Coordinates of C-alpha atoms in Angstrom, one line a residue:
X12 CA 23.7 38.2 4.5
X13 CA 20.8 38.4 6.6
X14 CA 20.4 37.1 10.2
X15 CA 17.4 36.5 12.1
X16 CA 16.6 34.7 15.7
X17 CA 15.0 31.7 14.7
X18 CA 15.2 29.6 10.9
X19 CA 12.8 27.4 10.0
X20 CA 12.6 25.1 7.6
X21 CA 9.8 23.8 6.3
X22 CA 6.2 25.3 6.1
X23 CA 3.7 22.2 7.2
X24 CA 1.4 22.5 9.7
X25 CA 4.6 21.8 12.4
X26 CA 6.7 24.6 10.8
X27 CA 3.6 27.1 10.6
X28 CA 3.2 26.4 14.6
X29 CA 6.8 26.5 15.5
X30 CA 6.8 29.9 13.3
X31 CA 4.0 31.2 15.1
X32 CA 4.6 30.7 18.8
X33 CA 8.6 31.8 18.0
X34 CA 6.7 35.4 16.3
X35 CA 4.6 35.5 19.5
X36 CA 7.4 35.5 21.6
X37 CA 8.9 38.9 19.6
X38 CA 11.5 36.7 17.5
X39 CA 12.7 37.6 14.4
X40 CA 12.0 34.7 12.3
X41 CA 12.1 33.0 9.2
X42 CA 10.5 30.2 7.3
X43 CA 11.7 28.8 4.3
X44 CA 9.5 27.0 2.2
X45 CA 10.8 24.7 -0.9
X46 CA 7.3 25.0 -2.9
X47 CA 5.1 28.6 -3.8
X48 CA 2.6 28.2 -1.5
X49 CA 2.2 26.6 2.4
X50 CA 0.7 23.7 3.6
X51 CA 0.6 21.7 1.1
X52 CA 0.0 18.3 2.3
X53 CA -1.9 19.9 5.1
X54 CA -4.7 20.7 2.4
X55 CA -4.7 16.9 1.0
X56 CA -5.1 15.9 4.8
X57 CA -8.2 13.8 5.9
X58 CA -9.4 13.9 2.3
X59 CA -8.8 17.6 2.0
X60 CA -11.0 17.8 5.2
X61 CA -8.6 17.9 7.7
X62 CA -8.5 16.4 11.2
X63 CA -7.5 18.9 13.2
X64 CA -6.9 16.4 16.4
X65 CA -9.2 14.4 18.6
X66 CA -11.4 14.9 21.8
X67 CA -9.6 11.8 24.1
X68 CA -7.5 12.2 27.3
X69 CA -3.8 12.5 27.0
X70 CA -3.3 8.7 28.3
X71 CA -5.6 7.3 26.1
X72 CA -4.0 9.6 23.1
X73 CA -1.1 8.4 23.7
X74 CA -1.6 5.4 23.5
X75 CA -2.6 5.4 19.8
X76 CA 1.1 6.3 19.2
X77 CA 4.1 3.9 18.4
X78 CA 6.3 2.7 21.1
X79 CA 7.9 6.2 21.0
X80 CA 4.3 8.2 22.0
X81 CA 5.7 9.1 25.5
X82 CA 8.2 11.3 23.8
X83 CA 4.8 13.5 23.3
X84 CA 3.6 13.9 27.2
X85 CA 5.6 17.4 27.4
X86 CA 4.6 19.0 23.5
X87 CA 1.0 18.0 24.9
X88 CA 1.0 19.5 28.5
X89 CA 2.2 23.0 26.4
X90 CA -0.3 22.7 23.8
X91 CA -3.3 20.2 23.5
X92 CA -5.9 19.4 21.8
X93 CA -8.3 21.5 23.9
X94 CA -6.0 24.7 23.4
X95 CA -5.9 23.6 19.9
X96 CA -9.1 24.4 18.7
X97 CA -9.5 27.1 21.2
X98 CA -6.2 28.4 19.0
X99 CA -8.6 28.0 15.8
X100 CA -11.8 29.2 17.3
X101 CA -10.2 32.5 18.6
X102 CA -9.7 33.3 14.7
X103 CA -13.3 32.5 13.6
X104 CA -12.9 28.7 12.6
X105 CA -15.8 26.5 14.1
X106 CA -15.4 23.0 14.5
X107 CA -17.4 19.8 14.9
X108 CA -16.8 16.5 16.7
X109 CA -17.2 13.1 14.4
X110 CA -17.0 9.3 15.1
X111 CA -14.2 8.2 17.4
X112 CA -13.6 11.5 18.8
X113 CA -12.1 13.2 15.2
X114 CA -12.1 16.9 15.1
X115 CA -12.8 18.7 11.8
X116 CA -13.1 22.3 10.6
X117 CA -17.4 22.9 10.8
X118 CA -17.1 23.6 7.0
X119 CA -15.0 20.2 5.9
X120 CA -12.7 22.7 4.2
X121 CA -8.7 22.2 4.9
X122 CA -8.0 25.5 3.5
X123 CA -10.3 27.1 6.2
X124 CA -7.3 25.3 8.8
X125 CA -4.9 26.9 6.3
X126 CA -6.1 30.0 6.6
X127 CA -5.9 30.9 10.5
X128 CA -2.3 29.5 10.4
X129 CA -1.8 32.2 7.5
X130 CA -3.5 35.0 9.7
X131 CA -1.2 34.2 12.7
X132 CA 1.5 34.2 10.7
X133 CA 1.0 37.7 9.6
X134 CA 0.0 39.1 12.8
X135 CA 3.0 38.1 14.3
X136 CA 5.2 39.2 11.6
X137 CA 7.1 35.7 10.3
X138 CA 8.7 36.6 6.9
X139 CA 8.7 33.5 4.5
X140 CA 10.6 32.6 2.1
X141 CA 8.5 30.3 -0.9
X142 CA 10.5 28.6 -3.6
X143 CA 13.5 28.6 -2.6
X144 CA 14.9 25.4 -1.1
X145 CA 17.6 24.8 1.7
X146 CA 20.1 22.9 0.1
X147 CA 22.9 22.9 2.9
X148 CA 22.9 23.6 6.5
X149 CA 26.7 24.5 8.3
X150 CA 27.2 25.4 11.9
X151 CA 29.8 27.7 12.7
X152 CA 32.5 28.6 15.6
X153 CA 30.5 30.4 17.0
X154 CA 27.3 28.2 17.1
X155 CA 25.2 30.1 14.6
X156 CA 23.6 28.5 12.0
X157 CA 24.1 29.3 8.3
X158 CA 21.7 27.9 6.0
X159 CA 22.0 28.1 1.7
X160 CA 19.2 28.2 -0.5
X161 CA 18.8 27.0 -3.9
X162 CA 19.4 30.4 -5.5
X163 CA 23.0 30.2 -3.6
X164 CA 21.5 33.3 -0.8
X165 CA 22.8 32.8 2.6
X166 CA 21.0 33.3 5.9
X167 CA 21.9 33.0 9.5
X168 CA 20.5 32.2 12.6
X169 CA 21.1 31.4 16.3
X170 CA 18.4 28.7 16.9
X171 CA 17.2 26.4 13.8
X172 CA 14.1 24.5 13.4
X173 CA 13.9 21.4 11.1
X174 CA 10.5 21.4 10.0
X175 CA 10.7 19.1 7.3
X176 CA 8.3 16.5 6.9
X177 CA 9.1 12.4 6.4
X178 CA 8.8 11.1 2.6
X179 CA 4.9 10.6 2.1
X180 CA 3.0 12.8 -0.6
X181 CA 6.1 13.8 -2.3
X182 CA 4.1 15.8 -4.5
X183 CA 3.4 18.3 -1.5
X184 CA 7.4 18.4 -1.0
X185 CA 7.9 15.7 1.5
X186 CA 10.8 14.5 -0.3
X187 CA 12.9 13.6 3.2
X188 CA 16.1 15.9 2.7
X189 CA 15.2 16.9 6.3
X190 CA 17.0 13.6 7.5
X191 CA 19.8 14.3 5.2
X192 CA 20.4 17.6 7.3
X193 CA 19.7 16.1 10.3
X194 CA 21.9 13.3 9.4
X195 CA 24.8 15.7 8.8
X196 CA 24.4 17.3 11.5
X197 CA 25.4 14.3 14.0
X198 CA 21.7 12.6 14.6
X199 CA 20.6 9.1 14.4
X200 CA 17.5 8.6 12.0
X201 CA 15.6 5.2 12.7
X202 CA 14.8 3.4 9.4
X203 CA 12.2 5.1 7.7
X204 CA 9.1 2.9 6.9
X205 CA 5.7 3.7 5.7
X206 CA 2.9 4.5 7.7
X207 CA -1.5 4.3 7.5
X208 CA -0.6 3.0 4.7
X209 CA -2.6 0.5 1.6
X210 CA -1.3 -3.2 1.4
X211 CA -0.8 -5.1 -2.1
X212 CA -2.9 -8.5 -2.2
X213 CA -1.9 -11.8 -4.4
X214 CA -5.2 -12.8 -5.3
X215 CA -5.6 -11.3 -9.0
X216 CA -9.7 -11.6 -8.1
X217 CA -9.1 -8.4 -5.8
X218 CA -9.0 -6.3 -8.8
X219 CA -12.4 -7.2 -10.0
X220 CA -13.7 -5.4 -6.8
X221 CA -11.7 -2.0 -7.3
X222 CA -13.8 0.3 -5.6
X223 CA -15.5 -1.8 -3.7
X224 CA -16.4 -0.6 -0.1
X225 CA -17.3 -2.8 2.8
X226 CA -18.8 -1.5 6.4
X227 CA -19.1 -3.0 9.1
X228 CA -16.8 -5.7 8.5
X229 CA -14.6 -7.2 10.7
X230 CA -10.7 -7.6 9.8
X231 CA -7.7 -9.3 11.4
X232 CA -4.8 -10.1 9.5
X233 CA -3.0 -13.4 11.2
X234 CA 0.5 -15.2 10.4
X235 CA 0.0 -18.9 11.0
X236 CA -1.6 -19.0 14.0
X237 CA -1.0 -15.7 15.6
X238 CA -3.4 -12.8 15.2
X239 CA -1.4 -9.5 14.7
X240 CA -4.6 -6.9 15.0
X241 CA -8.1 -6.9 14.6
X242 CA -10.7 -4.2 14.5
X243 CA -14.7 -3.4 13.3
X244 CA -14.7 -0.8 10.5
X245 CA -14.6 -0.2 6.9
X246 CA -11.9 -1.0 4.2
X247 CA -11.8 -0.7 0.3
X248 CA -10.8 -2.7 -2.6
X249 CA -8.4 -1.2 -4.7
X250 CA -6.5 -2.3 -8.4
X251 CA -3.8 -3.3 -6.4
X252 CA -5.4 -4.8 -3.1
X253 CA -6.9 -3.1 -0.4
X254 CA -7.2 0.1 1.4
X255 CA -9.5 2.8 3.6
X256 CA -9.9 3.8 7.0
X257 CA -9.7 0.1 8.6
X258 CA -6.6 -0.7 6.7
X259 CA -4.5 2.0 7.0
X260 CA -5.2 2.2 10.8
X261 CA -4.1 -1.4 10.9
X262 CA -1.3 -1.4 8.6
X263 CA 1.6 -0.6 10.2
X264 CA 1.8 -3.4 13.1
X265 CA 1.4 -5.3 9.4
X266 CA 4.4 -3.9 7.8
X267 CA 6.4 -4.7 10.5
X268 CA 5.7 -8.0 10.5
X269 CA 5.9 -8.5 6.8
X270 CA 9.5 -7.5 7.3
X271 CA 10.5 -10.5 9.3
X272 CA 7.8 -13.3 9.2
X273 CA 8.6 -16.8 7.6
X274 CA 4.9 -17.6 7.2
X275 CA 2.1 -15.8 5.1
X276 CA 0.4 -12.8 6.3
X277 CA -3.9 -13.3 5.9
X278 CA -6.2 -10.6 5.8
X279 CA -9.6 -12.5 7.4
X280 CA -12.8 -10.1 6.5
X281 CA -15.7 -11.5 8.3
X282 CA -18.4 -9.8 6.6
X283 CA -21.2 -10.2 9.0
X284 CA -19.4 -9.9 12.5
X285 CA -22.4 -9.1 13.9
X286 CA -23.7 -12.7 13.6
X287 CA -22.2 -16.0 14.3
X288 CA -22.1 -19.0 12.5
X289 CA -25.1 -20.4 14.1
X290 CA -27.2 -17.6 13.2
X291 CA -26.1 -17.0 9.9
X292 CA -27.1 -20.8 9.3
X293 CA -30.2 -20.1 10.0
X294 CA -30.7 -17.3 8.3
X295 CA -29.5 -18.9 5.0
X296 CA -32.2 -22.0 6.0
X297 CA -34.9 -19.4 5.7
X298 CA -33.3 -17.5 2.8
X299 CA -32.7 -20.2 0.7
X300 CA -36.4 -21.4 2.2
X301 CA -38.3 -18.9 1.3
X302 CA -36.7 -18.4 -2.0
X303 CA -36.4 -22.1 -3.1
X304 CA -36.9 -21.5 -6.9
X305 CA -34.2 -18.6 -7.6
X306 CA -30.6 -19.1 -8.8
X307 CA -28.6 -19.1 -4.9
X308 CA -26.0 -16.3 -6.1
X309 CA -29.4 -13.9 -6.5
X310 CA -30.6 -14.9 -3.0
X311 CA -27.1 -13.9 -1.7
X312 CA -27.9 -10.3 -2.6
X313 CA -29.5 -9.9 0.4
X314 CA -26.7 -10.4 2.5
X315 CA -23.7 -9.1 0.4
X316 CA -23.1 -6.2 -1.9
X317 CA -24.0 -6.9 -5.6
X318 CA -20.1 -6.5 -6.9
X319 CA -19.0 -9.3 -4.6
X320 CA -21.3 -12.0 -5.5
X321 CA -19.7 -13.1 -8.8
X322 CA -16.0 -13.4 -6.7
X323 CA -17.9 -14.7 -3.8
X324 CA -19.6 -17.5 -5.9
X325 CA -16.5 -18.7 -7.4
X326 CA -14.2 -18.4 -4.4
X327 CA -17.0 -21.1 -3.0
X328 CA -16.8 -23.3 -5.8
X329 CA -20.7 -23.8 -5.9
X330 CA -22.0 -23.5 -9.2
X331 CA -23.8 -20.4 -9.6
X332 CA -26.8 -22.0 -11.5
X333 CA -27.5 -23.7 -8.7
X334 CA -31.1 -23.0 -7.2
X335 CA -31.7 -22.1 -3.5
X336 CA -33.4 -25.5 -3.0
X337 CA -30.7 -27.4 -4.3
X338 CA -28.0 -26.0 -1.6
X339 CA -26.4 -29.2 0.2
X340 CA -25.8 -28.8 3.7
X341 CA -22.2 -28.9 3.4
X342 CA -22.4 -26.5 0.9
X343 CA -24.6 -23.9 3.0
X344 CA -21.8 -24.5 5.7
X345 CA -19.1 -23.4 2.9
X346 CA -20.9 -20.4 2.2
X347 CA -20.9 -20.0 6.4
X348 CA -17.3 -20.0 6.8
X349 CA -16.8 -17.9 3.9
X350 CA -18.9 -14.9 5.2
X351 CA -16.6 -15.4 8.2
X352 CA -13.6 -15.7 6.9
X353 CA -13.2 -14.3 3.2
X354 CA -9.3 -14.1 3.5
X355 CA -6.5 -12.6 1.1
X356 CA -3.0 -12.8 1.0
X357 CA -0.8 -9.8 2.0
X358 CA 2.5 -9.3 -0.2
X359 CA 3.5 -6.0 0.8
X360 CA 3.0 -2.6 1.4
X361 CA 2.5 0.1 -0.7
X362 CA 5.1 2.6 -1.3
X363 CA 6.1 4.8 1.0
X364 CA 5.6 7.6 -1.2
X365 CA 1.5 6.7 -1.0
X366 CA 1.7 6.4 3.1
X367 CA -0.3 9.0 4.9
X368 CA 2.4 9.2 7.7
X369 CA 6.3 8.3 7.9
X370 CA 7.2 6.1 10.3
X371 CA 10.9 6.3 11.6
X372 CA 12.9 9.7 11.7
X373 CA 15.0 11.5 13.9
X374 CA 15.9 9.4 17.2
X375 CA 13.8 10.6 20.2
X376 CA 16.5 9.7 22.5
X377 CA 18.7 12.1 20.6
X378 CA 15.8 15.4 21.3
X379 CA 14.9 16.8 24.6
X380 CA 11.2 16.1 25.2
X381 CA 10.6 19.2 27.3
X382 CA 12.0 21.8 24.7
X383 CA 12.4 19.7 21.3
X384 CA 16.6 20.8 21.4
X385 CA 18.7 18.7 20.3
X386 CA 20.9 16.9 22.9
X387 CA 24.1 17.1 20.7
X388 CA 23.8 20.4 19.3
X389 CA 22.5 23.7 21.1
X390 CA 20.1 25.7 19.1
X391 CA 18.8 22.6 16.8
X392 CA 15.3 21.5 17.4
X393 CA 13.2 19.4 15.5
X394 CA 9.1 19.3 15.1
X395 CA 6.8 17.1 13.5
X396 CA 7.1 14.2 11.1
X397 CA 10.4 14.3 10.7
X398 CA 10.9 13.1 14.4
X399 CA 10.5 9.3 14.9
X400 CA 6.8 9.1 16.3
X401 CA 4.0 8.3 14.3
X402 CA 0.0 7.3 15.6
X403 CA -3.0 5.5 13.8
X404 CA -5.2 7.9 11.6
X405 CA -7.6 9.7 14.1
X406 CA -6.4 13.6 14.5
X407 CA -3.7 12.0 16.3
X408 CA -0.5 12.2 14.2
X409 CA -1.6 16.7 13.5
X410 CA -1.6 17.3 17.1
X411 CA 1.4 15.8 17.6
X412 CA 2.8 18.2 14.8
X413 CA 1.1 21.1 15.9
X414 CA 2.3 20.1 19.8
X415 CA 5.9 19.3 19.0
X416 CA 5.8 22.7 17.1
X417 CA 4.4 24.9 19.4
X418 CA 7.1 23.4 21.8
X419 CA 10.2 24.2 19.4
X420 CA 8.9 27.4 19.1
X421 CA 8.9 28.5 22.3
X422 CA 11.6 26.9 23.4
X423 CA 13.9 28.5 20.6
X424 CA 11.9 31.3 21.9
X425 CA 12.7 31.7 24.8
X426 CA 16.6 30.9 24.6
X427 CA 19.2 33.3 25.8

């Protein structure tokens, strides 16, 4: 029965950090890993790209968190996104800076992130254990921690590290038996709930635009009156509804009020934001003007993607043999309000399983934000996604992992 200084389980891009910092420290440690190889879902991240983190300010980071994001202020005054990439850059990884601040590896290649984490790993001597999965965790008299693995081996520790994940990409072995353990070992877990996640539409029409991609649109999805979020960007159409950057950002403030609002929730896409109604009158006038004698549906080509048109046409009700000269007013004013607000219903969410983040986990009020301990059991910490803080798609939510685990590691570390 082997016994090292710090167990960890689970090998994500948290688990890989908490492993590190513990090995720089002189620990001997441990991580267990449930599939053959590590970082699974860290190579499927930002479309096997990988956002490392992003360029902003800690306030203004923060602030692209849930309500729970001030949990965060200590993991990121240990280790932020400035000492981040200097942390990748000092083995060899260039990056580059995108829109909105992103950070990616220089070469778009998640495996190049992978692979530093790999060489720290074996410079500071972390054994690993692949295939094998923890399938109880015990704490004895003495406050050491036995952990079993699936092929019945026992190991030991005095500090443990739950590494774990939340229950998105299953696939890459977020399966959520983290919280189990967690669970059993005397800690809250706040319902779990997807996060960045796509949303199922009721109009059957949707699926006629699968695939369909649409920049520079505005979105805001209201409930009777009240507008829940709004933002510029760029969404998708999917078989089942809608997705992409501007929806998954947006979704979750969505999902939460899908769980308790009496009225329907509307997706609005304006799809020319940059104009009002006003000018956009005008601009049909000269359109339809200038190109009197063609069918109307051909003359909106210039103004909306080709895959739209037939769904836009019949959403309008305008025939579609109508000619450009034979537009009523009222009619031109239809098409108007339907640039502006071309609006599905939302039913709900995707599963969780197809969420980029989990939202919910492990209580914050439950972990010390200055060392990531638990507050009801010495020598417990927790990092990462199995902690209940989750942020908008940005680099965000993989600092936050890398931050969280950088802080459990040294703090286990570091213990007497």
């Amino acid at each position: 029965m082997k016994k090292y200084d710090i167990i960890i389980v689970g090998a994500g891009p948290s688990g890989m950090m908490a492993a590190i910092r513990a090995g720089q420290l002189k620990k001997e440690v441990l991580l267990i890993e449930k599939n053959n190889k590590l970082g699974q879902k860290l190579l499927i991240s930002g479309k096997g790209r990988c956002n490392i983190t992003n360029i902003q300010e800690p306030d203004k980071f923060i602030y692209n968190f849930s309500s729970t994001g001030l949990f965060l202020r200590s993991a990121f005054a240990k280790l932020f996104n400035t000492e981040l990439i200097k942390f990748f850059e000092a083995k060899g990884l260039q990056v580059k800076i995108e829109r909105g601040g992103r950070v990616f590896p220089s070469d778009d290649r998640a495996n190049s992130v992978l692979k530093v984490l790999k060489l720290y790993l074996q410079e500071n001597k972390v054994k690993i254990i692949y295939n094998n999965p923890v399938v109880d965790i015990k704490v004895g008299k003495n406050s050491e921690f036995s952990v079993e693995l699936k092929n019945r081996e026992i190991v030991k520790s005095k500090s443990l590290i739950l590494a774990t994940g939340g229950l998105s990409y299953p696939l890459t072995g977020s399966t959520g038996e983290g919280f189990g353990f967690a669970k059993n070992l005397g800690h809250k877990i706040v319902d779990l709930s997807a996060g960045l996640v796509p949303l199922e539409v009721k109009e059957r029409w949707a699926k006629e635009l699968q695939g369909l991609s649409l920049k520079n649109i505005r979105i805001k999805f209201i409930c009777g009156k009240k507008t829940i979020t709004s933002e510029i960007g760029e969404m998708l159409f999917t078989h089942f509804g809608v997705s992409g950057p501007l929806i998954l950002e947006l979704s979750s403030n969505v999902v939460d009020w899908l769980k308790a609002a009496k009225d329907p929730i509307k997706l609005i896409i304006d799809l020319k934001p940059g104009l009002d109604e006003k000018q956009l009158d005008r601009r049909l006038i000269r359109d339809f003007g200038n190109q009197g004698s063609k069918i109307y549906k051909n003359v909106l080509a210039e103004i909306l993607p080709g895959k739209l048109i037939d769904v836009f046409v019949e959403i309008s009700g305008i025939s579609q043999n109508k000619k450009a000269n034979q537009i009523t007013q009222e009619e031109r004013r239809k098409i108007v309000r339907l640039l502006k607000d071309f609006s599905l219903t939302i039913t709900k969410p995707r599963p969780i399983e197809e969420a980029i983040v989990t939202r919910g986990g492990v209580l914050t009020k439950e972990i010390d934000p200055r060392t990531m301990q638990s507050r009801l059991l010495k020598g417990l910490y927790f990092c990462g996604e199995i902690i209940d803080v989750d942020a908008v798609s940005g680099g965000y939510n993989l600092q936050a992992a890398f931050s969280t685990g950088f802080l459990a590691g040294e703090s286990a570390g570091k213990e007497d």
